[in-house]
Amino acid sequence: MKSQLTILKVGGQIIEEKDSLKTLLKDFSLIAGNKLLVHGGGRAATDLAAKLGVKTQMIDGRRITDEKMLKIATMVYAGLVNKNIVAELQALRMDAIGLTGADLNLILAEKRPVGKVDYGFVGDVKEVNAPVLNDLLNQGYTPVLAPISHDGNGNLLNTNADTIASEVARVLAFDFNVRLIFCFEKRGVLLDENDENSVIQFLDRDLYAQYKEEGRITAGMLPKLDNAFQAIASGVKEVVITSASHINTGGGTFIR
Amino acid sequence: MKSQLTILKVGGQIIEEKDSLKTLLKDFSLIAGNKLLVHGGGRAATDLAAKLGVKTQMIDGRRITDEKMLKIATMVYAGLVNKNIVAELQALRMDAIGLTGADLNLILAEKRPVGKVDYGFVGDVKEVNAPVLNDLLNQGYTPVLAPISHDGNGNLLNTNADTIASEVARVLAFDFNVRLIFCFEKRGVLLDENDENSVIQFLDRDLYAQYKEEGRITAGMLPKLDNAFQAIASGVKEVVITSASHINTGGGTFIR
């Protein structure tokens, strides 16, 4: 029988507030079975860029990563955010290991080809090193993945954390019963973005298609939901989209 | 029979120049047997601090680490420097893994007690997790250690990279034939600091004591040499102090 694996993706504001992050990590540590965490960087990268006079360019919610921004992302994501999470998890007696896609060649990516938009040093995932992640998990470690990948030629690349979470979930679904939790500001996917109580409790592919057609799901949610359904299609048991305070309470949007 | 392990400590200017770093890492990759790299941060942390308006305070060559400086050190050492080295080593087909002392609880430290000087968030090494480092090495991985440790209570600490290199060398000497190379700007320990050709080719404890008494070794070298002799006393086979371009040529100061 396959072991349970919970993959938690955290990003946004939660990461920036030491207390809320601590509470979330505590909740995370209470989940039974194998665990893996993927984090974004929140506003810290944008803030540091501003302090350094580096302009942040976003297109459709995606950051344009020039050389300076890649350095900042590497510092903030792989350094500051990643290592503080690892230290907190160690204090909770979880044997965490913070990694980027370059470490152990975990996530090989290729620089996104320049089309209508030049995203700069953004990496599209080519291959996740499932055997090595399996080994780490089977040794009882908790991998903590920063949203930085590499191209195998010595270059780091910036890769969306949601994408990393769902790609990792997909390849690990061969060996584990994977539950993927996307943790963000809202309590789930909302049918009415102005009503926090309009959380969709359950979504499958048909319902998703219907809501999309009806324009009831906001554009910002679409990449996350597309990632979620790709994960389900690859054998991930369940995807949950919920808020930091509900990762253990059964609240949020369940996707199967 | 014990396997060979080469531990290379790099710091200073070499790290800041992409080409010189690349050459050094190439030379490193050519060394036979198990390998482990420990790096400092060079001036990058000081430069970033200056850009952010954070003052760098040094006492006896040691950085005073206040909260802001710890953040900067974590970003630069654990993020920027560490991950770029890892990506370069991966491109050289070495299966590198970048780690701080928090990852896998590798280096447990305690905040240095406030004495005459308050060093701030500086960690004195309490324990190196030898079994885990052994496992990583025996799996064929090349650990790349940043000079950041943790206290086990969720706090990161700044720890001198020379100290990490020699502490790691000491505990790994039980299981490996360890050669520890300190790579820095000069070609070795100089008898006359103004003469690059006055490299001391061989140093043992007696000769070191004699040179110290005669005042022939500059104060800046003493911590490095004390670290070296502590490593030898703990079973490290050989310590070499040399420049980046001589790690494979047999040049430098040999300490046994």
PDB file of N, CA, C and O in Angstrom, chain A residues 184-236:
ATOM      1  N   PHE A 184      -3.763  29.738   0.645  1.00  0.00           N
ATOM      2  CA  PHE A 184      -3.660  31.149   0.244  1.00  0.00           C
ATOM      3  C   PHE A 184      -4.555  32.034   1.111  1.00  0.00           C
ATOM      4  O   PHE A 184      -5.016  31.606   2.163  1.00  0.00           O
ATOM      5  N   GLU A 185      -4.784  33.279   0.705  1.00  0.00           N
ATOM      6  CA  GLU A 185      -5.462  34.231   1.584  1.00  0.00           C
ATOM      7  C   GLU A 185      -6.932  33.889   1.848  1.00  0.00           C
ATOM      8  O   GLU A 185      -7.452  34.125   2.927  1.00  0.00           O
ATOM      9  N   LYS A 186      -7.619  33.373   0.845  1.00  0.00           N
ATOM     10  CA  LYS A 186      -9.063  33.131   0.976  1.00  0.00           C
ATOM     11  C   LYS A 186      -9.319  31.741   1.548  1.00  0.00           C
ATOM     12  O   LYS A 186      -8.453  30.884   1.560  1.00  0.00           O
ATOM     13  N   ARG A 187     -10.574  31.525   1.941  1.00  0.00           N
ATOM     14  CA  ARG A 187     -10.903  30.248   2.560  1.00  0.00           C
ATOM     15  C   ARG A 187     -11.124  29.140   1.539  1.00  0.00           C
ATOM     16  O   ARG A 187     -11.335  27.980   1.895  1.00  0.00           O
ATOM     17  N   GLY A 188     -11.091  29.498   0.268  1.00  0.00           N
ATOM     18  CA  GLY A 188     -11.263  28.502  -0.786  1.00  0.00           C
ATOM     19  C   GLY A 188     -11.534  29.236  -2.094  1.00  0.00           C
ATOM     20  O   GLY A 188     -11.363  30.456  -2.173  1.00  0.00           O
ATOM     21  N   VAL A 189     -11.947  28.486  -3.104  1.00  0.00           N
ATOM     22  CA  VAL A 189     -12.331  29.125  -4.356  1.00  0.00           C
ATOM     23  C   VAL A 189     -13.729  29.707  -4.161  1.00  0.00           C
ATOM     24  O   VAL A 189     -14.645  28.998  -3.734  1.00  0.00           O
ATOM     25  N   LEU A 190     -13.870  30.987  -4.445  1.00  0.00           N
ATOM     26  CA  LEU A 190     -15.155  31.660  -4.195  1.00  0.00           C
ATOM     27  C   LEU A 190     -15.994  31.717  -5.471  1.00  0.00           C
ATOM     28  O   LEU A 190     -15.478  31.930  -6.559  1.00  0.00           O
ATOM     29  N   LEU A 191     -17.305  31.528  -5.300  1.00  0.00           N
ATOM     30  CA  LEU A 191     -18.217  31.696  -6.433  1.00  0.00           C
ATOM     31  C   LEU A 191     -18.503  33.179  -6.662  1.00  0.00           C
ATOM     32  O   LEU A 191     -18.789  33.614  -7.759  1.00  0.00           O
ATOM     33  N   ASP A 192     -18.398  33.926  -5.569  1.00  0.00           N
ATOM     34  CA  ASP A 192     -18.579  35.377  -5.644  1.00  0.00           C
ATOM     35  C   ASP A 192     -17.384  35.988  -4.916  1.00  0.00           C
ATOM     36  O   ASP A 192     -17.261  35.862  -3.695  1.00  0.00           O
ATOM     37  N   GLU A 193     -16.524  36.645  -5.670  1.00  0.00           N
ATOM     38  CA  GLU A 193     -15.255  37.059  -5.058  1.00  0.00           C
ATOM     39  C   GLU A 193     -15.427  38.086  -3.939  1.00  0.00           C
ATOM     40  O   GLU A 193     -14.509  38.330  -3.172  1.00  0.00           O
ATOM     41  N   ASN A 194     -16.622  38.674  -3.851  1.00  0.00           N
ATOM     42  CA  ASN A 194     -16.864  39.630  -2.776  1.00  0.00           C
ATOM     43  C   ASN A 194     -17.499  38.996  -1.540  1.00  0.00           C
ATOM     44  O   ASN A 194     -17.766  39.665  -0.556  1.00  0.00           O
ATOM     45  N   ASP A 195     -17.764  37.697  -1.639  1.00  0.00           N
ATOM     46  CA  ASP A 195     -18.423  37.021  -0.521  1.00  0.00           C
ATOM     47  C   ASP A 195     -17.559  35.862  -0.026  1.00  0.00           C
ATOM     48  O   ASP A 195     -17.477  34.803  -0.651  1.00  0.00           O
ATOM     49  N   GLU A 196     -16.930  36.104   1.116  1.00  0.00           N
ATOM     50  CA  GLU A 196     -16.010  35.112   1.698  1.00  0.00           C
ATOM     51  C   GLU A 196     -16.733  33.810   2.056  1.00  0.00           C
ATOM     52  O   GLU A 196     -16.100  32.786   2.306  1.00  0.00           O
ATOM     53  N   ASN A 197     -18.058  33.875   2.127  1.00  0.00           N
ATOM     54  CA  ASN A 197     -18.814  32.671   2.480  1.00  0.00           C
ATOM     55  C   ASN A 197     -19.280  31.861   1.275  1.00  0.00           C
ATOM     56  O   ASN A 197     -19.991  30.876   1.416  1.00  0.00           O
ATOM     57  N   SER A 198     -18.854  32.303   0.078  1.00  0.00           N
ATOM     58  CA  SER A 198     -19.307  31.601  -1.122  1.00  0.00           C
ATOM     59  C   SER A 198     -18.301  30.546  -1.595  1.00  0.00           C
ATOM     60  O   SER A 198     -18.161  30.283  -2.781  1.00  0.00           O
ATOM     61  N   VAL A 199     -17.594  29.946  -0.628  1.00  0.00           N
ATOM     62  CA  VAL A 199     -16.580  28.938  -0.959  1.00  0.00           C
ATOM     63  C   VAL A 199     -17.214  27.742  -1.676  1.00  0.00           C
ATOM     64  O   VAL A 199     -18.204  27.181  -1.199  1.00  0.00           O
ATOM     65  N   ILE A 200     -16.663  27.388  -2.812  1.00  0.00           N
ATOM     66  CA  ILE A 200     -17.086  26.180  -3.516  1.00  0.00           C
ATOM     67  C   ILE A 200     -16.505  24.993  -2.752  1.00  0.00           C
ATOM     68  O   ILE A 200     -15.294  24.900  -2.589  1.00  0.00           O
ATOM     69  N   GLN A 201     -17.363  24.106  -2.280  1.00  0.00           N
ATOM     70  CA  GLN A 201     -16.842  23.035  -1.426  1.00  0.00           C
ATOM     71  C   GLN A 201     -16.241  21.898  -2.224  1.00  0.00           C
ATOM     72  O   GLN A 201     -15.345  21.204  -1.749  1.00  0.00           O
ATOM     73  N   PHE A 202     -16.770  21.711  -3.433  1.00  0.00           N
ATOM     74  CA  PHE A 202     -16.300  20.587  -4.220  1.00  0.00           C
ATOM     75  C   PHE A 202     -16.241  20.973  -5.691  1.00  0.00           C
ATOM     76  O   PHE A 202     -17.144  21.628  -6.209  1.00  0.00           O
ATOM     77  N   LEU A 203     -15.158  20.605  -6.335  1.00  0.00           N
ATOM     78  CA  LEU A 203     -15.018  20.892  -7.767  1.00  0.00           C
ATOM     79  C   LEU A 203     -14.516  19.639  -8.475  1.00  0.00           C
ATOM     80  O   LEU A 203     -13.536  19.031  -8.031  1.00  0.00           O
ATOM     81  N   ASP A 204     -15.183  19.269  -9.556  1.00  0.00           N
ATOM     82  CA  ASP A 204     -14.566  18.287 -10.446  1.00  0.00           C
ATOM     83  C   ASP A 204     -14.438  18.942 -11.822  1.00  0.00           C
ATOM     84  O   ASP A 204     -14.800  20.108 -12.000  1.00  0.00           O
ATOM     85  N   ARG A 205     -13.917  18.194 -12.764  1.00  0.00           N
ATOM     86  CA  ARG A 205     -13.602  18.763 -14.060  1.00  0.00           C
ATOM     87  C   ARG A 205     -14.845  19.379 -14.739  1.00  0.00           C
ATOM     88  O   ARG A 205     -14.785  20.456 -15.322  1.00  0.00           O
ATOM     89  N   ASP A 206     -15.981  18.661 -14.645  1.00  0.00           N
ATOM     90  CA  ASP A 206     -17.205  19.136 -15.303  1.00  0.00           C
ATOM     91  C   ASP A 206     -17.710  20.445 -14.702  1.00  0.00           C
ATOM     92  O   ASP A 206     -18.047  21.392 -15.409  1.00  0.00           O
ATOM     93  N   LEU A 207     -17.743  20.455 -13.365  1.00  0.00           N
ATOM     94  CA  LEU A 207     -18.225  21.638 -12.668  1.00  0.00           C
ATOM     95  C   LEU A 207     -17.298  22.829 -12.943  1.00  0.00           C
ATOM     96  O   LEU A 207     -17.754  23.968 -13.121  1.00  0.00           O
ATOM     97  N   TYR A 208     -16.001  22.537 -12.979  1.00  0.00           N
ATOM     98  CA  TYR A 208     -15.010  23.573 -13.267  1.00  0.00           C
ATOM     99  C   TYR A 208     -15.255  24.160 -14.657  1.00  0.00           C
ATOM    100  O   TYR A 208     -15.298  25.387 -14.832  1.00  0.00           O
ATOM    101  N   ALA A 209     -15.481  23.278 -15.630  1.00  0.00           N
ATOM    102  CA  ALA A 209     -15.732  23.731 -16.999  1.00  0.00           C
ATOM    103  C   ALA A 209     -16.981  24.615 -17.045  1.00  0.00           C
ATOM    104  O   ALA A 209     -17.004  25.669 -17.693  1.00  0.00           O
ATOM    105  N   GLN A 210     -17.998  24.176 -16.309  1.00  0.00           N
ATOM    106  CA  GLN A 210     -19.261  24.926 -16.272  1.00  0.00           C
ATOM    107  C   GLN A 210     -19.073  26.321 -15.658  1.00  0.00           C
ATOM    108  O   GLN A 210     -19.468  27.334 -16.232  1.00  0.00           O
ATOM    109  N   TYR A 211     -18.403  26.353 -14.490  1.00  0.00           N
ATOM    110  CA  TYR A 211     -18.182  27.644 -13.816  1.00  0.00           C
ATOM    111  C   TYR A 211     -17.323  28.578 -14.666  1.00  0.00           C
ATOM    112  O   TYR A 211     -17.521  29.783 -14.672  1.00  0.00           O
ATOM    113  N   LYS A 212     -16.340  27.986 -15.338  1.00  0.00           N
ATOM    114  CA  LYS A 212     -15.478  28.797 -16.204  1.00  0.00           C
ATOM    115  C   LYS A 212     -16.323  29.433 -17.307  1.00  0.00           C
ATOM    116  O   LYS A 212     -16.199  30.618 -17.596  1.00  0.00           O
ATOM    117  N   GLU A 213     -17.166  28.593 -17.922  1.00  0.00           N
ATOM    118  CA  GLU A 213     -18.016  29.063 -19.013  1.00  0.00           C
ATOM    119  C   GLU A 213     -18.933  30.182 -18.540  1.00  0.00           C
ATOM    120  O   GLU A 213     -19.168  31.163 -19.245  1.00  0.00           O
ATOM    121  N   GLU A 214     -19.444  30.018 -17.330  1.00  0.00           N
ATOM    122  CA  GLU A 214     -20.345  31.025 -16.772  1.00  0.00           C
ATOM    123  C   GLU A 214     -19.605  32.259 -16.256  1.00  0.00           C
ATOM    124  O   GLU A 214     -20.223  33.197 -15.748  1.00  0.00           O
ATOM    125  N   GLY A 215     -18.265  32.200 -16.324  1.00  0.00           N
ATOM    126  CA  GLY A 215     -17.465  33.332 -15.853  1.00  0.00           C
ATOM    127  C   GLY A 215     -17.556  33.539 -14.353  1.00  0.00           C
ATOM    128  O   GLY A 215     -17.388  34.650 -13.855  1.00  0.00           O
ATOM    129  N   ARG A 216     -17.824  32.471 -13.612  1.00  0.00           N
ATOM    130  CA  ARG A 216     -18.004  32.603 -12.162  1.00  0.00           C
ATOM    131  C   ARG A 216     -16.715  32.424 -11.374  1.00  0.00           C
ATOM    132  O   ARG A 216     -16.699  32.631 -10.170  1.00  0.00           O
ATOM    133  N   ILE A 217     -15.666  32.019 -12.058  1.00  0.00           N
ATOM    134  CA  ILE A 217     -14.387  31.871 -11.368  1.00  0.00           C
ATOM    135  C   ILE A 217     -13.444  32.951 -11.889  1.00  0.00           C
ATOM    136  O   ILE A 217     -13.288  33.120 -13.092  1.00  0.00           O
ATOM    137  N   THR A 218     -12.849  33.696 -10.959  1.00  0.00           N
ATOM    138  CA  THR A 218     -12.035  34.838 -11.376  1.00  0.00           C
ATOM    139  C   THR A 218     -10.755  34.383 -12.071  1.00  0.00           C
ATOM    140  O   THR A 218     -10.209  33.321 -11.776  1.00  0.00           O
ATOM    141  N   ALA A 219     -10.281  35.234 -12.972  1.00  0.00           N
ATOM    142  CA  ALA A 219      -9.120  34.910 -13.802  1.00  0.00           C
ATOM    143  C   ALA A 219      -7.905  34.501 -12.968  1.00  0.00           C
ATOM    144  O   ALA A 219      -7.165  33.588 -13.334  1.00  0.00           O
ATOM    145  N   GLY A 220      -7.733  35.171 -11.827  1.00  0.00           N
ATOM    146  CA  GLY A 220      -6.565  34.897 -10.985  1.00  0.00           C
ATOM    147  C   GLY A 220      -6.521  33.471 -10.463  1.00  0.00           C
ATOM    148  O   GLY A 220      -5.449  32.943 -10.141  1.00  0.00           O
ATOM    149  N   MET A 221      -7.702  32.843 -10.350  1.00  0.00           N
ATOM    150  CA  MET A 221      -7.758  31.469  -9.834  1.00  0.00           C
ATOM    151  C   MET A 221      -7.456  30.428 -10.911  1.00  0.00           C
ATOM    152  O   MET A 221      -7.177  29.267 -10.597  1.00  0.00           O
ATOM    153  N   LEU A 222      -7.576  30.823 -12.183  1.00  0.00           N
ATOM    154  CA  LEU A 222      -7.500  29.820 -13.250  1.00  0.00           C
ATOM    155  C   LEU A 222      -6.163  29.047 -13.301  1.00  0.00           C
ATOM    156  O   LEU A 222      -6.187  27.817 -13.388  1.00  0.00           O
ATOM    157  N   PRO A 223      -5.002  29.739 -13.198  1.00  0.00           N
ATOM    158  CA  PRO A 223      -3.747  28.967 -13.234  1.00  0.00           C
ATOM    159  C   PRO A 223      -3.664  27.953 -12.093  1.00  0.00           C
ATOM    160  O   PRO A 223      -3.246  26.819 -12.282  1.00  0.00           O
ATOM    161  N   LYS A 224      -4.099  28.374 -10.890  1.00  0.00           N
ATOM    162  CA  LYS A 224      -4.060  27.476  -9.735  1.00  0.00           C
ATOM    163  C   LYS A 224      -4.959  26.259  -9.983  1.00  0.00           C
ATOM    164  O   LYS A 224      -4.577  25.126  -9.709  1.00  0.00           O
ATOM    165  N   LEU A 225      -6.137  26.523 -10.523  1.00  0.00           N
ATOM    166  CA  LEU A 225      -7.076  25.420 -10.759  1.00  0.00           C
ATOM    167  C   LEU A 225      -6.616  24.531 -11.913  1.00  0.00           C
ATOM    168  O   LEU A 225      -6.772  23.303 -11.855  1.00  0.00           O
ATOM    169  N   ASP A 226      -6.034  25.131 -12.921  1.00  0.00           N
ATOM    170  CA  ASP A 226      -5.478  24.304 -14.009  1.00  0.00           C
ATOM    171  C   ASP A 226      -4.387  23.381 -13.468  1.00  0.00           C
ATOM    172  O   ASP A 226      -4.344  22.186 -13.784  1.00  0.00           O
ATOM    173  N   ASN A 227      -3.502  23.954 -12.632  1.00  0.00           N
ATOM    174  CA  ASN A 227      -2.479  23.132 -11.973  1.00  0.00           C
ATOM    175  C   ASN A 227      -3.122  22.007 -11.175  1.00  0.00           C
ATOM    176  O   ASN A 227      -2.654  20.870 -11.190  1.00  0.00           O
ATOM    177  N   ALA A 228      -4.177  22.340 -10.455  1.00  0.00           N
ATOM    178  CA  ALA A 228      -4.853  21.355  -9.612  1.00  0.00           C
ATOM    179  C   ALA A 228      -5.395  20.202 -10.455  1.00  0.00           C
ATOM    180  O   ALA A 228      -5.188  19.029 -10.126  1.00  0.00           O
ATOM    181  N   PHE A 229      -6.078  20.520 -11.539  1.00  0.00           N
ATOM    182  CA  PHE A 229      -6.675  19.455 -12.356  1.00  0.00           C
ATOM    183  C   PHE A 229      -5.623  18.632 -13.099  1.00  0.00           C
ATOM    184  O   PHE A 229      -5.804  17.437 -13.327  1.00  0.00           O
ATOM    185  N   GLN A 230      -4.515  19.273 -13.456  1.00  0.00           N
ATOM    186  CA  GLN A 230      -3.412  18.499 -14.033  1.00  0.00           C
ATOM    187  C   GLN A 230      -2.880  17.491 -13.023  1.00  0.00           C
ATOM    188  O   GLN A 230      -2.537  16.361 -13.375  1.00  0.00           O
ATOM    189  N   ALA A 231      -2.792  17.939 -11.768  1.00  0.00           N
ATOM    190  CA  ALA A 231      -2.309  17.035 -10.721  1.00  0.00           C
ATOM    191  C   ALA A 231      -3.267  15.848 -10.563  1.00  0.00           C
ATOM    192  O   ALA A 231      -2.845  14.687 -10.502  1.00  0.00           O
ATOM    193  N   ILE A 232      -4.566  16.133 -10.516  1.00  0.00           N
ATOM    194  CA  ILE A 232      -5.577  15.073 -10.380  1.00  0.00           C
ATOM    195  C   ILE A 232      -5.480  14.103 -11.557  1.00  0.00           C
ATOM    196  O   ILE A 232      -5.506  12.882 -11.387  1.00  0.00           O
ATOM    197  N   ALA A 233      -5.324  14.654 -12.750  1.00  0.00           N
ATOM    198  CA  ALA A 233      -5.240  13.804 -13.952  1.00  0.00           C
ATOM    199  C   ALA A 233      -4.028  12.880 -13.891  1.00  0.00           C
ATOM    200  O   ALA A 233      -4.009  11.817 -14.516  1.00  0.00           O
ATOM    201  N   SER A 234      -2.996  13.280 -13.121  1.00  0.00           N
ATOM    202  CA  SER A 234      -1.795  12.443 -13.020  1.00  0.00           C
ATOM    203  C   SER A 234      -1.810  11.523 -11.812  1.00  0.00           C
ATOM    204  O   SER A 234      -0.783  10.949 -11.459  1.00  0.00           O
ATOM    205  N   GLY A 235      -2.948  11.437 -11.136  1.00  0.00           N
ATOM    206  CA  GLY A 235      -3.036  10.451 -10.061  1.00  0.00           C
ATOM    207  C   GLY A 235      -2.979  11.009  -8.655  1.00  0.00           C
ATOM    208  O   GLY A 235      -3.012  10.248  -7.682  1.00  0.00           O
ATOM    209  N   VAL A 236      -2.873  12.329  -8.526  1.00  0.00           N
ATOM    210  CA  VAL A 236      -2.949  12.923  -7.190  1.00  0.00           C
ATOM    211  C   VAL A 236      -4.365  12.701  -6.660  1.00  0.00           C
ATOM    212  O   VAL A 236      -5.338  12.897  -7.389  1.00  0.00           O
TER     213      VAL A 236
END
